[in-house]
XYZ file of C-alpha atoms in Angstrom:
290
model
C -49.306 -31.351 -61.337
C -45.795 -31.363 -62.784
C -46.050 -27.615 -63.300
C -46.911 -27.133 -59.621
C -43.889 -29.238 -58.568
C -41.618 -27.246 -60.851
C -42.846 -23.968 -59.433
C -42.371 -25.290 -55.873
C -38.830 -26.404 -56.661
C -38.017 -23.039 -58.202
C -39.421 -21.211 -55.165
C -37.406 -23.425 -52.785
C -34.243 -22.791 -54.777
C -34.824 -19.055 -54.625
C -35.315 -19.193 -50.852
C -32.143 -21.225 -50.408
C -30.140 -18.741 -52.427
C -31.572 -15.875 -50.378
C -30.538 -17.669 -47.162
C -26.997 -18.253 -48.373
C -27.490 -21.887 -49.307
C -26.398 -23.316 -52.601
C -28.847 -25.575 -54.430
C -27.408 -28.750 -55.870
C -28.427 -30.271 -59.151
C -30.924 -33.121 -58.827
C -29.375 -36.512 -58.609
C -29.743 -38.626 -61.710
C -31.658 -41.196 -59.691
C -34.402 -38.682 -58.962
C -35.870 -37.452 -55.697
C -35.261 -34.156 -53.944
C -31.861 -32.582 -54.341
C -29.731 -32.381 -51.164
C -29.135 -28.923 -49.745
C -25.592 -27.752 -49.003
C -25.471 -24.822 -46.603
C -22.497 -22.551 -47.199
C -21.282 -21.039 -43.892
C -20.851 -17.269 -43.873
C -17.360 -15.945 -44.362
C -15.394 -15.174 -41.201
C -15.143 -11.502 -40.315
C -11.453 -10.764 -40.694
C -11.758 -7.013 -40.346
C -9.313 -5.679 -37.726
C -11.078 -4.210 -34.726
C -9.623 -1.415 -32.567
C -7.755 -2.738 -29.534
C -9.096 -1.642 -26.131
C -6.675 -2.911 -23.454
C -8.342 -3.759 -20.160
C -6.535 -2.632 -17.008
C -6.631 -4.888 -13.967
C -6.643 -2.522 -10.949
C -5.766 -5.385 -8.612
C -2.477 -5.931 -10.475
C -1.826 -2.780 -12.511
C -1.608 0.849 -11.361
C -3.447 3.649 -13.153
C -1.910 5.060 -16.358
C 0.598 7.917 -16.038
C -1.020 11.131 -14.891
C -1.679 13.526 -17.761
C -4.948 15.424 -17.249
C -4.762 18.838 -15.551
C -5.877 19.172 -11.953
C -9.244 20.761 -11.206
C -9.412 24.303 -9.859
C -8.799 24.964 -6.178
C -12.488 25.732 -5.685
C -13.555 22.507 -7.382
C -10.963 20.517 -5.436
C -12.288 21.878 -2.151
C -15.836 21.005 -3.199
C -14.828 17.440 -4.162
C -12.983 16.877 -0.885
C -15.938 18.156 1.135
C -18.372 15.976 -0.809
C -16.165 12.888 -0.445
C -15.801 13.470 3.299
C -19.578 13.826 3.665
C -20.241 10.653 1.668
C -17.636 8.626 3.567
C -18.986 9.827 6.904
C -22.504 8.770 5.901
C -21.245 5.283 5.002
C -21.274 5.717 1.221
C -17.651 4.743 0.618
C -18.251 3.927 -3.051
C -19.757 7.351 -3.607
C -16.773 8.950 -1.896
C -14.336 7.036 -4.111
C -16.234 8.041 -7.255
C -16.126 11.689 -6.193
C -12.375 11.575 -5.471
C -11.538 10.163 -8.899
C -12.286 13.595 -10.335
C -9.136 14.969 -8.654
C -6.952 11.825 -8.468
C -4.052 11.098 -10.821
C -4.054 14.657 -12.153
C -1.263 17.187 -12.733
C -0.266 18.491 -10.245
C -1.055 15.775 -7.721
C -3.289 16.505 -4.747
C -1.996 14.740 -1.637
C -5.326 15.286 0.102
C -7.283 13.725 -2.765
C -5.029 10.754 -3.455
C -4.397 9.962 0.208
C -8.145 9.914 0.898
C -8.802 7.742 -2.153
C -5.980 5.340 -1.295
C -7.192 4.961 2.292
C -10.717 4.167 1.069
C -9.316 1.611 -1.397
C -7.597 -0.306 1.427
C -10.743 -2.379 1.917
C -11.191 -3.133 -1.812
C -9.225 -6.307 -2.602
C -9.884 -6.034 -6.345
C -8.078 -2.682 -6.527
C -4.961 -3.381 -4.493
C -2.461 -2.107 -7.087
C -4.474 1.076 -7.471
C -4.517 1.495 -3.692
C -0.737 1.108 -3.434
C -0.248 3.587 -6.267
C -2.317 6.390 -4.756
C -0.950 5.937 -1.223
C 2.640 5.887 -2.469
C 2.124 8.926 -4.681
C 0.541 10.826 -1.795
C 3.542 10.120 0.442
C 6.046 11.235 -2.196
C 4.295 14.419 -3.358
C 4.672 17.862 -1.791
C 1.397 19.563 -0.854
C 1.104 22.589 1.406
C -2.535 21.706 2.062
C -1.700 18.425 3.825
C -1.345 18.430 7.604
C 0.176 16.254 10.324
C -3.093 14.403 10.938
C -3.355 13.346 7.298
C 0.244 12.107 7.254
C -0.488 9.976 10.333
C -3.406 8.304 8.525
C -1.311 7.952 5.396
C 1.619 6.394 7.245
C -0.635 3.938 9.073
C -2.256 2.877 5.778
C 1.141 2.356 4.145
C 2.288 0.237 7.092
C -0.704 -2.052 6.524
C 0.607 -2.674 3.002
C 4.218 -3.150 4.208
C 5.255 -0.129 2.110
C 7.882 0.819 4.666
C 9.858 3.349 2.595
C 6.738 5.361 1.851
C 5.445 4.956 5.420
C 8.714 6.334 6.805
C 8.419 9.278 4.428
C 4.842 9.954 5.560
C 5.775 9.786 9.259
C 8.762 12.080 8.649
C 6.448 14.559 6.924
C 4.173 14.350 9.966
C 7.094 15.353 12.182
C 8.024 18.126 9.754
C 4.455 19.434 10.063
C 4.844 19.893 13.812
C 3.967 16.523 15.367
C 7.042 16.068 17.550
C 5.870 13.902 20.442
C 7.826 10.812 21.439
C 5.111 8.616 19.927
C 5.594 10.298 16.542
C 9.274 9.382 16.531
C 8.381 5.848 17.597
C 6.101 5.541 14.550
C 8.945 6.658 12.297
C 11.303 4.168 13.947
C 8.811 1.361 13.355
C 8.712 2.117 9.631
C 12.498 2.418 9.397
C 12.920 -1.027 10.960
C 11.112 -2.500 7.955
C 13.641 -1.032 5.513
C 16.738 -3.081 4.841
C 19.822 -1.186 5.976
C 17.965 1.438 8.053
C 18.219 -0.311 11.422
C 20.809 2.172 12.713
C 18.555 5.074 11.731
C 15.665 3.400 13.534
C 17.784 3.052 16.683
C 18.739 6.737 16.542
C 15.082 7.743 16.187
C 14.163 5.568 19.181
C 16.890 7.324 21.153
C 15.183 10.627 20.307
C 11.803 9.230 21.372
C 13.232 8.105 24.718
C 14.828 11.505 25.290
C 11.426 13.123 24.759
C 9.669 10.699 27.118
C 12.026 8.852 29.509
C 9.059 7.158 31.193
C 8.471 5.033 28.083
C 11.152 2.433 28.748
C 9.972 0.348 25.797
C 11.818 2.830 23.588
C 14.987 2.076 25.526
C 14.369 -1.666 25.230
C 13.717 -1.495 21.479
C 16.798 0.630 20.879
C 18.889 -1.945 22.741
C 17.410 -4.765 20.643
C 18.279 -2.954 17.408
C 21.792 -1.978 18.443
C 22.472 -5.551 19.509
C 21.954 -6.560 15.874
C 24.306 -3.922 14.443
C 28.024 -4.479 13.856
C 30.204 -2.699 16.387
C 27.368 -1.802 18.766
C 27.193 -4.864 21.021
C 28.737 -3.043 23.979
C 26.369 -0.123 23.662
C 23.422 -2.507 23.420
C 24.568 -4.285 26.599
C 24.636 -1.006 28.535
C 21.214 -0.023 27.215
C 19.800 -3.358 28.333
C 21.363 -2.866 31.781
C 19.740 0.546 32.014
C 16.422 -0.966 30.985
C 16.677 -3.710 33.626
C 17.317 -1.041 36.232
C 14.172 0.843 35.250
C 11.576 -1.928 35.023
C 9.801 -3.467 38.045
C 11.876 -5.894 40.081
C 12.411 -9.238 38.407
C 10.644 -8.327 35.162
C 12.507 -9.972 32.249
C 15.728 -9.595 34.218
C 16.857 -13.232 34.072
C 16.423 -13.533 30.303
C 18.018 -10.173 29.666
C 21.041 -10.969 31.836
C 21.828 -13.851 29.479
C 21.586 -11.542 26.467
C 23.652 -8.873 28.212
C 26.408 -11.401 28.909
C 26.412 -12.442 25.241
C 26.679 -8.840 24.065
C 29.445 -8.017 26.542
C 31.441 -11.021 25.328
C 30.991 -9.952 21.701
C 32.124 -6.434 22.604
C 35.152 -7.772 24.503
C 36.267 -9.980 21.637
C 35.896 -7.199 19.084
C 37.488 -4.559 21.294
C 34.495 -2.219 21.177
C 34.185 0.914 23.216
C 31.071 0.008 25.142
C 29.952 3.245 26.794
C 26.779 4.543 25.137
C 26.397 8.280 24.860
C 23.505 10.148 26.430
C 22.098 7.325 28.588
C 21.032 7.724 32.190
C 22.750 5.906 35.020
C 21.657 2.405 35.851
C 18.700 2.322 38.207
C 17.755 5.979 37.764
C 14.109 7.006 37.570
C 12.620 3.690 38.672
C 8.936 3.011 38.457
C 7.902 4.285 34.978
C 5.504 2.628 32.573
C 6.177 -1.035 32.084
C 8.279 -2.162 29.168
C 7.681 -5.162 26.910
C 7.421 -8.505 28.631
């Protein structure tokens, strides 16, 4: 019987050693020896670092890979357009990544990808990156229609500098209606220090379409905020009052006109604006802002 116990103890000790445990000598009192389990050594080997990018907060890495061929680019753009039209926006975005962030940049590819990313909250930084890059890059393949979409998308993100650039490119590509200049003026108003430029662009819009008196009104509002242009703003407001339906906003605007005329008088401004029509001319156009 003792031999059987000895063999059992030896077998148990062997199993403990195999499992990483260390047998302890029997206590002098007798009875089974306690088992002390030795924990495995910590793995201190250095692992390769794989930084995780957060596309909602971090833009893509700097562009380095070469752009695909013209034929492949055309195929990708066609496929992405087909997928987006069928409702598969994710598929379209996956397709466009093959030509995005490459050298040289493709405005068509990155603008389309950025516009699709507008609805993806978890990729906001990536969206801003591609839309901004598309506005800044030169691409003979882009057209006025694309720059309109691009500018509108940038305005949604309050990226006014880039939006103004996109709208200016739209004009450069032949879109020269009054509404196109009004879009550019709207973006310029969001840029600190560009209010005078915005007013000049609105003047151009009004010259192209004198029936849109809201351009005249908005120009007057902007010039009334600029140093040295209070008198000109007052005359623009008077012209606007003469063009809108009887009584519309007139009472409120007369108060503002009086304020501007007083500012102009105290500062000694020359108040006559250049290139404006006479008061009361061309009555009865589209209504201005109320």
